[in-house]
Tab-separated table of C-alpha atoms and ligand atoms in Angstrom:
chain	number	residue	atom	x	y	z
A	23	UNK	CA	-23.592	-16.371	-73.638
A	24	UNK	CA	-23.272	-13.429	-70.965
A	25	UNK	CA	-25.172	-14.589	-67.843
A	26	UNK	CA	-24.170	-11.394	-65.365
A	27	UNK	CA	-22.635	-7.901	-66.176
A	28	UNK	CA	-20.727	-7.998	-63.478
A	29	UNK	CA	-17.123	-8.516	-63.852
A	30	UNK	CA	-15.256	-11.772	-63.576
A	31	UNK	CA	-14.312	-13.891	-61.796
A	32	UNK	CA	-17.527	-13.756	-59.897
A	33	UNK	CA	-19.118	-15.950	-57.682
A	34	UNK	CA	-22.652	-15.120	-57.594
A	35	UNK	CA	-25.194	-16.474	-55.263
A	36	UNK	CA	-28.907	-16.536	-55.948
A	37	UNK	CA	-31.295	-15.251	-53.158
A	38	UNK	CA	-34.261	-17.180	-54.476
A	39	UNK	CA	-32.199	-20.551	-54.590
A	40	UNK	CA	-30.950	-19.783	-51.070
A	41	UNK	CA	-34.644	-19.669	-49.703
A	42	UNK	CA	-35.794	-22.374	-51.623
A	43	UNK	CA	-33.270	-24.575	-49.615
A	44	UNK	CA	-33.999	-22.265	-46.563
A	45	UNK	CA	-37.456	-23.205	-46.395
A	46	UNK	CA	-37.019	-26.619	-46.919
A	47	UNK	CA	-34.821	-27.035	-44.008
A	48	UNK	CA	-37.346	-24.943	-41.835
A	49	UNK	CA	-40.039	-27.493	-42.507
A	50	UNK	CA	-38.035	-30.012	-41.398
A	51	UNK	CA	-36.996	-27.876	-38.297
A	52	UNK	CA	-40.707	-26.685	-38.059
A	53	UNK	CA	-41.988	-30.432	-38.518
A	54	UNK	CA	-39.486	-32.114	-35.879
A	55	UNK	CA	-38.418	-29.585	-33.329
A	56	UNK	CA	-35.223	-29.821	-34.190
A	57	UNK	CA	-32.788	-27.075	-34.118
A	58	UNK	CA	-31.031	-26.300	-37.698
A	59	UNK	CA	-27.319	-24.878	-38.100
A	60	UNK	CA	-25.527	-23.563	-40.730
A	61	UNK	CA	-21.848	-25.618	-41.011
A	62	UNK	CA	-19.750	-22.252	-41.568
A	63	UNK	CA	-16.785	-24.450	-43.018
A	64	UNK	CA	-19.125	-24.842	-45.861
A	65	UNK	CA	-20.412	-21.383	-46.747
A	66	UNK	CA	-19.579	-18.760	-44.467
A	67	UNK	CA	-20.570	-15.627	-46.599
A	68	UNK	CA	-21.889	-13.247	-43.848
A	69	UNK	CA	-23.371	-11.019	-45.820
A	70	UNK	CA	-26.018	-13.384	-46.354
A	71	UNK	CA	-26.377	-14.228	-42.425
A	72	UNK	CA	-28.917	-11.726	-42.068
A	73	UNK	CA	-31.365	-13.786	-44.204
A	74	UNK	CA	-29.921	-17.488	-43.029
A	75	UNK	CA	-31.190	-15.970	-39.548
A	76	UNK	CA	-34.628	-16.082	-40.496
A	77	UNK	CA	-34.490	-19.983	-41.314
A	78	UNK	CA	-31.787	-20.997	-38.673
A	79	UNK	CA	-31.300	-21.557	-35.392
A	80	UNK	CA	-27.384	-20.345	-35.362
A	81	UNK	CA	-24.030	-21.912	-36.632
A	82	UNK	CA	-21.472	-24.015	-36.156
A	83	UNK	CA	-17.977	-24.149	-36.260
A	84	UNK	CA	-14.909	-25.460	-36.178
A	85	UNK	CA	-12.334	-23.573	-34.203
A	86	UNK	CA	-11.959	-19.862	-33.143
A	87	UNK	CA	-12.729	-17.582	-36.208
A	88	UNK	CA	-15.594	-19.606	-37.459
A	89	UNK	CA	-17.271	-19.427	-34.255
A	90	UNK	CA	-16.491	-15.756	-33.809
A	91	UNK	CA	-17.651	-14.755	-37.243
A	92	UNK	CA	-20.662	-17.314	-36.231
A	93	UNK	CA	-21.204	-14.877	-32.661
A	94	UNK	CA	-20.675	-11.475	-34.105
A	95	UNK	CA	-22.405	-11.906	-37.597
A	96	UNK	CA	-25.096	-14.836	-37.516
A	97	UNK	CA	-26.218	-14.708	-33.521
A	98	UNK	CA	-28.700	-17.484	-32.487
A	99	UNK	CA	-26.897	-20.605	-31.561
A	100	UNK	CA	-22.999	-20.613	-31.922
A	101	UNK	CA	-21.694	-24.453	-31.184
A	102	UNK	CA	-17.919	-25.408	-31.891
A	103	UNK	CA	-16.665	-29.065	-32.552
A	104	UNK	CA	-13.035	-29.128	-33.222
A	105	UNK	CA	-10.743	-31.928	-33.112
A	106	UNK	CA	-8.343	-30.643	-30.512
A	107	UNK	CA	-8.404	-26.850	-28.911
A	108	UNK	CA	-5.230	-25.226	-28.403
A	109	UNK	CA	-4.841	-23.829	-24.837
A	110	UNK	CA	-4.166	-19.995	-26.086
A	111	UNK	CA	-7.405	-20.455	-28.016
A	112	UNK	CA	-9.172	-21.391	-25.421
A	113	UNK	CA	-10.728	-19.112	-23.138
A	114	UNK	CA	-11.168	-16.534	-26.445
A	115	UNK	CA	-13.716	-19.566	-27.587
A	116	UNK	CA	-14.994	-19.657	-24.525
A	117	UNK	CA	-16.506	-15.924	-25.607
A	118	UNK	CA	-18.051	-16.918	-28.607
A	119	UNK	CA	-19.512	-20.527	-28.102
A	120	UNK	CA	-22.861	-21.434	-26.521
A	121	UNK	CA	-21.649	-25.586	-27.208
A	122	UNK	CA	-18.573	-27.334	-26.948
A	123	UNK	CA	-17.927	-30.475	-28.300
A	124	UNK	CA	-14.816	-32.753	-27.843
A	125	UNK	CA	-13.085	-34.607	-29.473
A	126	UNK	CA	-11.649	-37.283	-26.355
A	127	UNK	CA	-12.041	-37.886	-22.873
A	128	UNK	CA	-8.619	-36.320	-22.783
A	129	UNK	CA	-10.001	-33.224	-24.042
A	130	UNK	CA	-12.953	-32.931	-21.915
A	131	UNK	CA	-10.596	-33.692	-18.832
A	132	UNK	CA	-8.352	-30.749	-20.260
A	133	UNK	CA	-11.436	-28.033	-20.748
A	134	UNK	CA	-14.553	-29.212	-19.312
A	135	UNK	CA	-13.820	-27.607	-15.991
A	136	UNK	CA	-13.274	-24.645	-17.624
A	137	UNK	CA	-15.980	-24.546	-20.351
A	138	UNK	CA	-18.112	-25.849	-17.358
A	139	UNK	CA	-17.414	-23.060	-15.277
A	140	UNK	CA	-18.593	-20.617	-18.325
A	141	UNK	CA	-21.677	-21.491	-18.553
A	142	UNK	CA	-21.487	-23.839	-21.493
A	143	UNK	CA	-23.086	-26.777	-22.757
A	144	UNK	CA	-20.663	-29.451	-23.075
A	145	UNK	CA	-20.608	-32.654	-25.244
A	146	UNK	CA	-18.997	-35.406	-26.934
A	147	UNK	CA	-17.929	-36.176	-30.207
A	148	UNK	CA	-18.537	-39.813	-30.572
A	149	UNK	CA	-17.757	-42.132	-33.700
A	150	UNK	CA	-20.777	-44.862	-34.092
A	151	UNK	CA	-18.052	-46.558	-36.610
A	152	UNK	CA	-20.886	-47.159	-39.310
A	153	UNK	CA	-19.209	-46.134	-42.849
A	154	UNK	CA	-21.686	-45.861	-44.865
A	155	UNK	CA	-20.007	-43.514	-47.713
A	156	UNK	CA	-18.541	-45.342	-51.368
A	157	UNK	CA	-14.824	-46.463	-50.716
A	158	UNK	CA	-13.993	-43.580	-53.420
A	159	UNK	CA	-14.900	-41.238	-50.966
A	160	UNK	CA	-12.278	-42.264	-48.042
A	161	UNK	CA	-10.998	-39.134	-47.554
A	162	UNK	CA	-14.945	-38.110	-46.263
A	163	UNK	CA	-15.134	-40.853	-43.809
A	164	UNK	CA	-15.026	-40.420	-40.240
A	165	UNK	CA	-15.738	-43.701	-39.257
A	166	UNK	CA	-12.583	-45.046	-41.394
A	167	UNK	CA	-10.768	-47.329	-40.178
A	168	UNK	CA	-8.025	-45.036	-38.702
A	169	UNK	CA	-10.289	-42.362	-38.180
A	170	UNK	CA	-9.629	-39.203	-35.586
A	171	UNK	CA	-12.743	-38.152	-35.042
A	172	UNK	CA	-14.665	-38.766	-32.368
A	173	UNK	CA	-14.903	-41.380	-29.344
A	174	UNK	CA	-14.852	-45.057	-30.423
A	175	UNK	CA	-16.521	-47.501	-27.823
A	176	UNK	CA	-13.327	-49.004	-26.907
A	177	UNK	CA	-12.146	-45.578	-25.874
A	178	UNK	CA	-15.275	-44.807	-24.224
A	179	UNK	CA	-15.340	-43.892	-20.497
A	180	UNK	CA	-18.808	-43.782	-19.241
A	181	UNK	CA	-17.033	-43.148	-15.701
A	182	UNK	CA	-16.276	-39.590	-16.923
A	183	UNK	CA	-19.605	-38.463	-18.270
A	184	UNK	CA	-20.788	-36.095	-15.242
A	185	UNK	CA	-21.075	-32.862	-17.035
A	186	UNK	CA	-21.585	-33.610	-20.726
A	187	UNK	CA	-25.100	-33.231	-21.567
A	188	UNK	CA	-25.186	-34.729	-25.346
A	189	UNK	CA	-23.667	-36.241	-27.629
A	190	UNK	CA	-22.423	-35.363	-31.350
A	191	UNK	CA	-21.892	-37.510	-34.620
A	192	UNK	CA	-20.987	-36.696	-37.786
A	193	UNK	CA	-20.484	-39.561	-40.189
A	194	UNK	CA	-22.278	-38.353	-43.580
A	195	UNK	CA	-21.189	-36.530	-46.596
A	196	UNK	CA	-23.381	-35.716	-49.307
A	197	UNK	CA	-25.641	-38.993	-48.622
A	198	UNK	CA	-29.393	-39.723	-47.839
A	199	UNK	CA	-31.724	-40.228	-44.889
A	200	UNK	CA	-31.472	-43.938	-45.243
A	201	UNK	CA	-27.606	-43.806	-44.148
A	202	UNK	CA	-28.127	-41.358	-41.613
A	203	UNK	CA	-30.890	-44.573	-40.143
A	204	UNK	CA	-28.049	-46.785	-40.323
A	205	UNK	CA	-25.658	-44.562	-38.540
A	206	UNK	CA	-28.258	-43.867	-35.761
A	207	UNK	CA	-28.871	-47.900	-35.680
A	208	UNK	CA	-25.128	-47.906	-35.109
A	209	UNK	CA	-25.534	-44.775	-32.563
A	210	UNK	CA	-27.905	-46.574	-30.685
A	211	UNK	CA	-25.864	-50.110	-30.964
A	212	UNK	CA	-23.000	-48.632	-29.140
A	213	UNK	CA	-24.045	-45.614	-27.120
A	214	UNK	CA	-27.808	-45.759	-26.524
A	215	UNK	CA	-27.322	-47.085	-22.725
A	216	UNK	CA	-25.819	-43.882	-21.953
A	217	UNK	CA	-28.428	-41.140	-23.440
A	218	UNK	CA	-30.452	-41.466	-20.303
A	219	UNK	CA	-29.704	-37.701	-18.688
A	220	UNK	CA	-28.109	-36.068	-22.225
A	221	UNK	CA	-29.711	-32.789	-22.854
A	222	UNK	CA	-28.867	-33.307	-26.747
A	223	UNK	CA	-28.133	-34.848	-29.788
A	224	UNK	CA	-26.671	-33.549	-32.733
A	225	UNK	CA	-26.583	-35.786	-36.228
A	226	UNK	CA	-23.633	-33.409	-38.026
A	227	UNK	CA	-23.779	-32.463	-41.197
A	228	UNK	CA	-24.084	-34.489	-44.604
A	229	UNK	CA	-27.560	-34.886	-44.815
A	230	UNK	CA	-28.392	-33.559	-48.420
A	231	UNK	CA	-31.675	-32.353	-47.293
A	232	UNK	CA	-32.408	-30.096	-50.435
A	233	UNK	CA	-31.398	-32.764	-52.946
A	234	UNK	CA	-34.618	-33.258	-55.143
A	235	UNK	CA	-34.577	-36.967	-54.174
A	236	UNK	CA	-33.549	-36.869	-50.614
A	237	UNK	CA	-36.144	-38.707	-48.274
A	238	UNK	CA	-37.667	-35.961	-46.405
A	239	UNK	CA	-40.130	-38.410	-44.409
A	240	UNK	CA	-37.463	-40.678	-43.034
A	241	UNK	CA	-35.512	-37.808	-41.996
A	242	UNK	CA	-38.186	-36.617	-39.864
A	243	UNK	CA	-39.630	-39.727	-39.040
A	244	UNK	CA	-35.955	-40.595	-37.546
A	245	UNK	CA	-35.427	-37.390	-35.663
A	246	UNK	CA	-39.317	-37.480	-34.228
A	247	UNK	CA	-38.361	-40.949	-32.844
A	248	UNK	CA	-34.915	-39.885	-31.614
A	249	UNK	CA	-36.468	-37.087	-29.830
A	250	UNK	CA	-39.384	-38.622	-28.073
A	251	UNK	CA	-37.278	-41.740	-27.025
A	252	UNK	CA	-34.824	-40.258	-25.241
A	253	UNK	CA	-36.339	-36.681	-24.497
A	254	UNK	CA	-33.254	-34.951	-26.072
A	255	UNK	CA	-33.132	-31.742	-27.910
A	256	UNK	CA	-31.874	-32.721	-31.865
A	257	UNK	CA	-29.466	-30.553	-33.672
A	258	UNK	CA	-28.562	-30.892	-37.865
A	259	UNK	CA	-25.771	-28.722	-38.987
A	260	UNK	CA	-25.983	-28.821	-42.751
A	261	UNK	CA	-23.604	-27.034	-44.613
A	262	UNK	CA	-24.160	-28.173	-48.052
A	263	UNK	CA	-27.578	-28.788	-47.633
A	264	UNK	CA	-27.827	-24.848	-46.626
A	265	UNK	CA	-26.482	-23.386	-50.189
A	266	UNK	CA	-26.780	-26.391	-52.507
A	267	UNK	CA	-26.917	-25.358	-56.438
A	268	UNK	CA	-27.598	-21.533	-55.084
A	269	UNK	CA	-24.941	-20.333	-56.587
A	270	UNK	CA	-22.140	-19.962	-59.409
A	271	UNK	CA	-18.720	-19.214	-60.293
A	272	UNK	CA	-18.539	-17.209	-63.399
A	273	UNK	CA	-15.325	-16.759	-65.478
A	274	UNK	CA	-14.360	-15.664	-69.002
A	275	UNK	CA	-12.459	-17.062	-71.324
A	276	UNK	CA	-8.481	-15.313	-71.976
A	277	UNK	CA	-7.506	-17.462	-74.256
A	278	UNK	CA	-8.030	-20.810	-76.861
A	279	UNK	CA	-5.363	-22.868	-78.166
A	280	UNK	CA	-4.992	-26.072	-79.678
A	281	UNK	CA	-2.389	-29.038	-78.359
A	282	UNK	CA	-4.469	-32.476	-78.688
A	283	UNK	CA	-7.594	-30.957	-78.026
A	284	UNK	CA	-8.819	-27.429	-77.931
A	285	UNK	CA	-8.086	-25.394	-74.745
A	286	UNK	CA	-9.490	-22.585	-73.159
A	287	UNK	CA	-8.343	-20.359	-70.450
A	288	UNK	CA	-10.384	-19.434	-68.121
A	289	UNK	CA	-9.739	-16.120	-65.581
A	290	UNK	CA	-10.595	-18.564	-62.933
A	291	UNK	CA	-8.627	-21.474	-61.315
A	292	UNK	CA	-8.935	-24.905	-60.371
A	293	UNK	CA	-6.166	-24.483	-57.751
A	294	UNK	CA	-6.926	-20.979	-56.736
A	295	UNK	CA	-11.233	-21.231	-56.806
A	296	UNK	CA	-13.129	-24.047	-56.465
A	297	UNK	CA	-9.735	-26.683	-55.433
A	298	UNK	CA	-12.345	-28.834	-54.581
A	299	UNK	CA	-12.174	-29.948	-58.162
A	300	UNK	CA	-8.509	-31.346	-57.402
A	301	UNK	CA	-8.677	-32.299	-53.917
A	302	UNK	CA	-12.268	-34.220	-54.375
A	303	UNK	CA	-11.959	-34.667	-57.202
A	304	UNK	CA	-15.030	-33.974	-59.483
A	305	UNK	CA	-15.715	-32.321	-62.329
A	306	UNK	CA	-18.688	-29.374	-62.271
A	307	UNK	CA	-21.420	-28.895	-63.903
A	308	UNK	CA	-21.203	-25.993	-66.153
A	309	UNK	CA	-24.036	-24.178	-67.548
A	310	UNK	CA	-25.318	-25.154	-71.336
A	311	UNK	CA	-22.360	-27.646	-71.422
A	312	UNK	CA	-22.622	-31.627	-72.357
A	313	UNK	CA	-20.387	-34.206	-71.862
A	314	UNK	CA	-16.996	-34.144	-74.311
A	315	UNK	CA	-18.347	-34.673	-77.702
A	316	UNK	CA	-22.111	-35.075	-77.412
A	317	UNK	CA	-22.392	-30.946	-78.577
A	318	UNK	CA	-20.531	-29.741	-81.482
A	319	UNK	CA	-17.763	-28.531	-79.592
A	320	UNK	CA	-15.523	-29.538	-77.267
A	321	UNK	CA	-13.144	-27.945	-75.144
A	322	UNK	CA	-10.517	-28.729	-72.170
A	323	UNK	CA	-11.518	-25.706	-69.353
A	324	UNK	CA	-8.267	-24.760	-67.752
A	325	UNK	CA	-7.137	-22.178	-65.293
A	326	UNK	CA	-5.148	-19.407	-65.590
A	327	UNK	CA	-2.460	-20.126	-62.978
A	328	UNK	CA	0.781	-21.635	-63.637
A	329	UNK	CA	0.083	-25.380	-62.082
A	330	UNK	CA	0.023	-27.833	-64.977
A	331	UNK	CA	-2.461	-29.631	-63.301
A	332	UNK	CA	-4.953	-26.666	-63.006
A	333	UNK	CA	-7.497	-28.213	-65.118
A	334	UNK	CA	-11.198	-28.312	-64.641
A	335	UNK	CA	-12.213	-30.860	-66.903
A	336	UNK	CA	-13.607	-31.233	-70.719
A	337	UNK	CA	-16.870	-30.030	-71.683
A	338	UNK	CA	-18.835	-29.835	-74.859
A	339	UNK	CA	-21.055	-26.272	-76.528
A	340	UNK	CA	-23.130	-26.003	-79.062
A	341	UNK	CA	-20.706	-22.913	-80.216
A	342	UNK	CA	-17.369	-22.256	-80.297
A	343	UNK	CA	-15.653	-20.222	-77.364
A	344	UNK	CA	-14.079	-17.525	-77.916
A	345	UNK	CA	-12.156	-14.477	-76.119
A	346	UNK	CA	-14.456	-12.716	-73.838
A	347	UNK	CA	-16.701	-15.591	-73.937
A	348	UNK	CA	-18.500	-16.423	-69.931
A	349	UNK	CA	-18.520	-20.101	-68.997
A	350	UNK	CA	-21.070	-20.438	-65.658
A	351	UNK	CA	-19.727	-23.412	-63.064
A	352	UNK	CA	-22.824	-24.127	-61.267
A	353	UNK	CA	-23.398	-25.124	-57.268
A	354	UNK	CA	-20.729	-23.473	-56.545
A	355	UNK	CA	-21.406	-21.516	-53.580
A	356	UNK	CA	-20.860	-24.218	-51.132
A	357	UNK	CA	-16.591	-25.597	-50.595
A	358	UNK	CA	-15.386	-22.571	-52.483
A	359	UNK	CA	-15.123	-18.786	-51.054
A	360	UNK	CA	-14.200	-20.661	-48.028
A	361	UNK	CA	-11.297	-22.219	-49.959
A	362	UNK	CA	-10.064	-19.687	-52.297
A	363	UNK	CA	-6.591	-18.754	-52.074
A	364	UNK	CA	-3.973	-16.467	-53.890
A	365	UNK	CA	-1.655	-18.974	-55.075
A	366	UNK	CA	0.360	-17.576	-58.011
A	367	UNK	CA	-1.048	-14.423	-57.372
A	368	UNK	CA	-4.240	-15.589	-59.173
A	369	UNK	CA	-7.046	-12.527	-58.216
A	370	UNK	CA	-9.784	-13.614	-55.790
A	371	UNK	CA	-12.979	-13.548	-57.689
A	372	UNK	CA	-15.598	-10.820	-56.649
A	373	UNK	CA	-18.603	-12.118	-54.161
A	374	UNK	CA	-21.940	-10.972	-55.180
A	375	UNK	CA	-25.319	-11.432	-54.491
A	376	UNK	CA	-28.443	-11.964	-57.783
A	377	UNK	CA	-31.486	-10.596	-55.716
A	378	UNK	CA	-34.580	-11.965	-55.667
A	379	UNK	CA	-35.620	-8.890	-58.796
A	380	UNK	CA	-33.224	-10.216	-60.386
A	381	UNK	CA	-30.872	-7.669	-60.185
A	382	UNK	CA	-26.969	-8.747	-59.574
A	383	UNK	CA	-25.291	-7.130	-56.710
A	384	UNK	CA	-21.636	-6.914	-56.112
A	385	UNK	CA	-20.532	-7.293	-52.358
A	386	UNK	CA	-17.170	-7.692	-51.983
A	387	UNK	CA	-14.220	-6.961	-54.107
A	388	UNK	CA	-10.776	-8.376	-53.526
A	389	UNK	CA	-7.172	-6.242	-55.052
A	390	UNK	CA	-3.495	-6.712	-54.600
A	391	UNK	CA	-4.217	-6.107	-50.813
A	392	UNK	CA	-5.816	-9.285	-50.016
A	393	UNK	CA	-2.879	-10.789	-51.697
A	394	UNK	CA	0.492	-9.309	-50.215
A	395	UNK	CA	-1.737	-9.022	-47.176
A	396	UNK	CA	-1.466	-12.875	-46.295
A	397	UNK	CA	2.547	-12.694	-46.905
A	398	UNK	CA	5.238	-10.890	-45.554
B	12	PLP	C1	-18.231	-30.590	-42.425
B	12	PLP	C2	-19.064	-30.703	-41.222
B	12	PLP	C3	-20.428	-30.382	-41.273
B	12	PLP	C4	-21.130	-29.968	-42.548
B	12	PLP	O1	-21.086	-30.981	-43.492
B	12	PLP	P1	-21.836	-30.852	-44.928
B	12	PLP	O2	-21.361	-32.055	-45.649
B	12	PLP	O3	-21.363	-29.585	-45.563
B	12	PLP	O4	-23.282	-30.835	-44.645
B	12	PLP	C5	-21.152	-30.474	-40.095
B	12	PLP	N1	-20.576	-30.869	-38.931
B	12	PLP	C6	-19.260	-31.187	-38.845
B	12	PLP	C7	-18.690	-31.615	-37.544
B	12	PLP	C8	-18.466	-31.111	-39.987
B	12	PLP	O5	-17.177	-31.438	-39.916
């Protein structure tokens, strides 16, 4: 049951994956003319930027260290969307960003003179109010009903529009071309009238491009039309799409115990690794597991910190688990480095690299430092 020497916890992302989905989303680039970004809040392991370059046109963020890890370790393109800037942020961003998006009129009035006066290409977030995700997924929707992000048409003012030169929507999460048509039906519904002089348009993130069944063909048939209609540069900024199922999260087993059901404890964490599990939620796939009872054994995977709560879900193996024993949690490279955290003073788990010869090669290794180093 070993699947890497290297200690654990490990995440452990797979070079050959990672250009798999890398080439993918360079055919579509290559195919369309648009310009591809990697979402940083999804994956932002920068040791890996080096190779993203090759496929990518640059990255996106979110706020200030995003888009200055973005400018000093990716290069290319560095754009920043972020729901409001704070003024002592500011002109620091205004170092590091090629775009700026915002989030209001209110904004733009605030910064566009100054983001203007940098050089910068500025746009606006707008929200085409087309929810096109399951109800479960609420929390993913930004065209909710009570939604912050982005420009509704009531709160339009097409007055104020000298300056921006495109526009920016980002409604998907995890979903298919044929909901990003909808959206852009819903784009064009509201906001078409006013992409006569817009430089660009960017379509956000979501698009699960490297899914086996996502719709390739409407993808590009969509952003061919977009393009040639209204003469715009298009930008994507995957995140998912960049790193999905091109990596893991490995973890051994401390401990088994029986209460109900048979428990193991892992020397990884719901709350402290992938908290995506508990804040989604959604249960992982985990390598040469079934569903509770359909193999011979079945275990509840639980996490070694103190949270009651930190549970990861119940899985079935063919053998029993014991001590020492690896369990693999797969597509895990995306929503999880990003999110780790040191709660209960839970270790971070190493970040390494399985080259392309197979070989696994540690990065990064966290100690005590990384946590006292975040408290005082
Ligand atoms: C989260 C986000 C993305 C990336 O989304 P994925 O679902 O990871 O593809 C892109 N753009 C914006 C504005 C985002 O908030």
């Amino acid at each position: 049951m070993r699947f890497t020497e290297l200690p654990t916890p490990c995440f452990l992302v797979d070079e050959n994956r990672l250009v798999q989905n890398l080439a993918v989303l360079r055919d579509v680039a290559d195919r369309t003319g648009a310009k591809i970004l990697l979402a940083q809040k999804a994956f932002s392991m920068f040791s890996a930027y080096p190779l993203l370059r090759e496929y990518l046109a640059g990255t996106t963020a979110s706020g200030l260290f995003e888009a200055r890890l973005g400018r000093e370790e990716f290069g290319g393109e560095t754009h920043v969307y972020s729901p409001a800037y704070a003024e002592g942020e500011f002109q620091e961003l205004l170092q590091y960003a090629d775009h700026i998006v915002f989030n209001s009129f209110h904004q733009w009035k605030a910064y566009g003179n100054l983001a203007r006066a940098a050089g910068k290409s500025c746009g606006l977030r707008l929200n085409p109010e087309c929810s096109t995700q399951p109800a479960a997924h609420a929390m993913y929707d930004p065209c909710g009903p009570t939604s912050r992000l982005g420009v509704t048409l009531e709160n339009f003012q097409p007055e104020l529009l000298d300056g921006i030169e495109g526009f920016h929507f980002h409604t998907l999460c995890e979903q298919n071309a044929d909901d990003l048509v909808r959206t852009v039906e819903a784009f064009e519904e509201r906001f078409g009238k006013y992409m006569e002089g817009m430089k660009w348009l960017n379509l956000g993130g979501g698009h699960h491009i490297t899914r086996d069944d996502y719709d390739v063909e409407t993808l590009v048939q969509c952003v061919n039309r977009l393009r040639k209609k209204y003469g715009v540069q298009i930008y994507l900024e995957p995140g998912e799409a960049v790193v999905l199922n091109a990596g893991w999260l490995i973890s051994t087993v401390l401990e088994v115990m029986h209460n109900h059901a048979e428990i193991a404890i892992l020397d990884t964490s719901a709350a402290c690794h992938m908290p995506d599990v508990l804040e989604m939620p959604y249960r992982p796939p985990v390598w040469r597991s079934g569903e509770p009872g359909k193999k011979a054994f079945t275990y509840l995977l639980t996490g070694r910190s103190c949270l009651a709560g930190d549970v990861i879900g119940e899985y079935s193996f063919d053998n029993t688990l014991r001590p020492g024993d690896q369990v693999v949690f797969e597509d895990m490279a995306l929503y999880t480095m990003v999110k780790t955290n040191t709660f209960n003073g839970v270790p971070l788990p190493l970040i390494a690299m399985r080259r392309a010869d197979g070989t696994d090669e540690v990065i990064r290794m966290f100690d005590y430092a990384d946590f006292k180093g975040r408290l005082s």
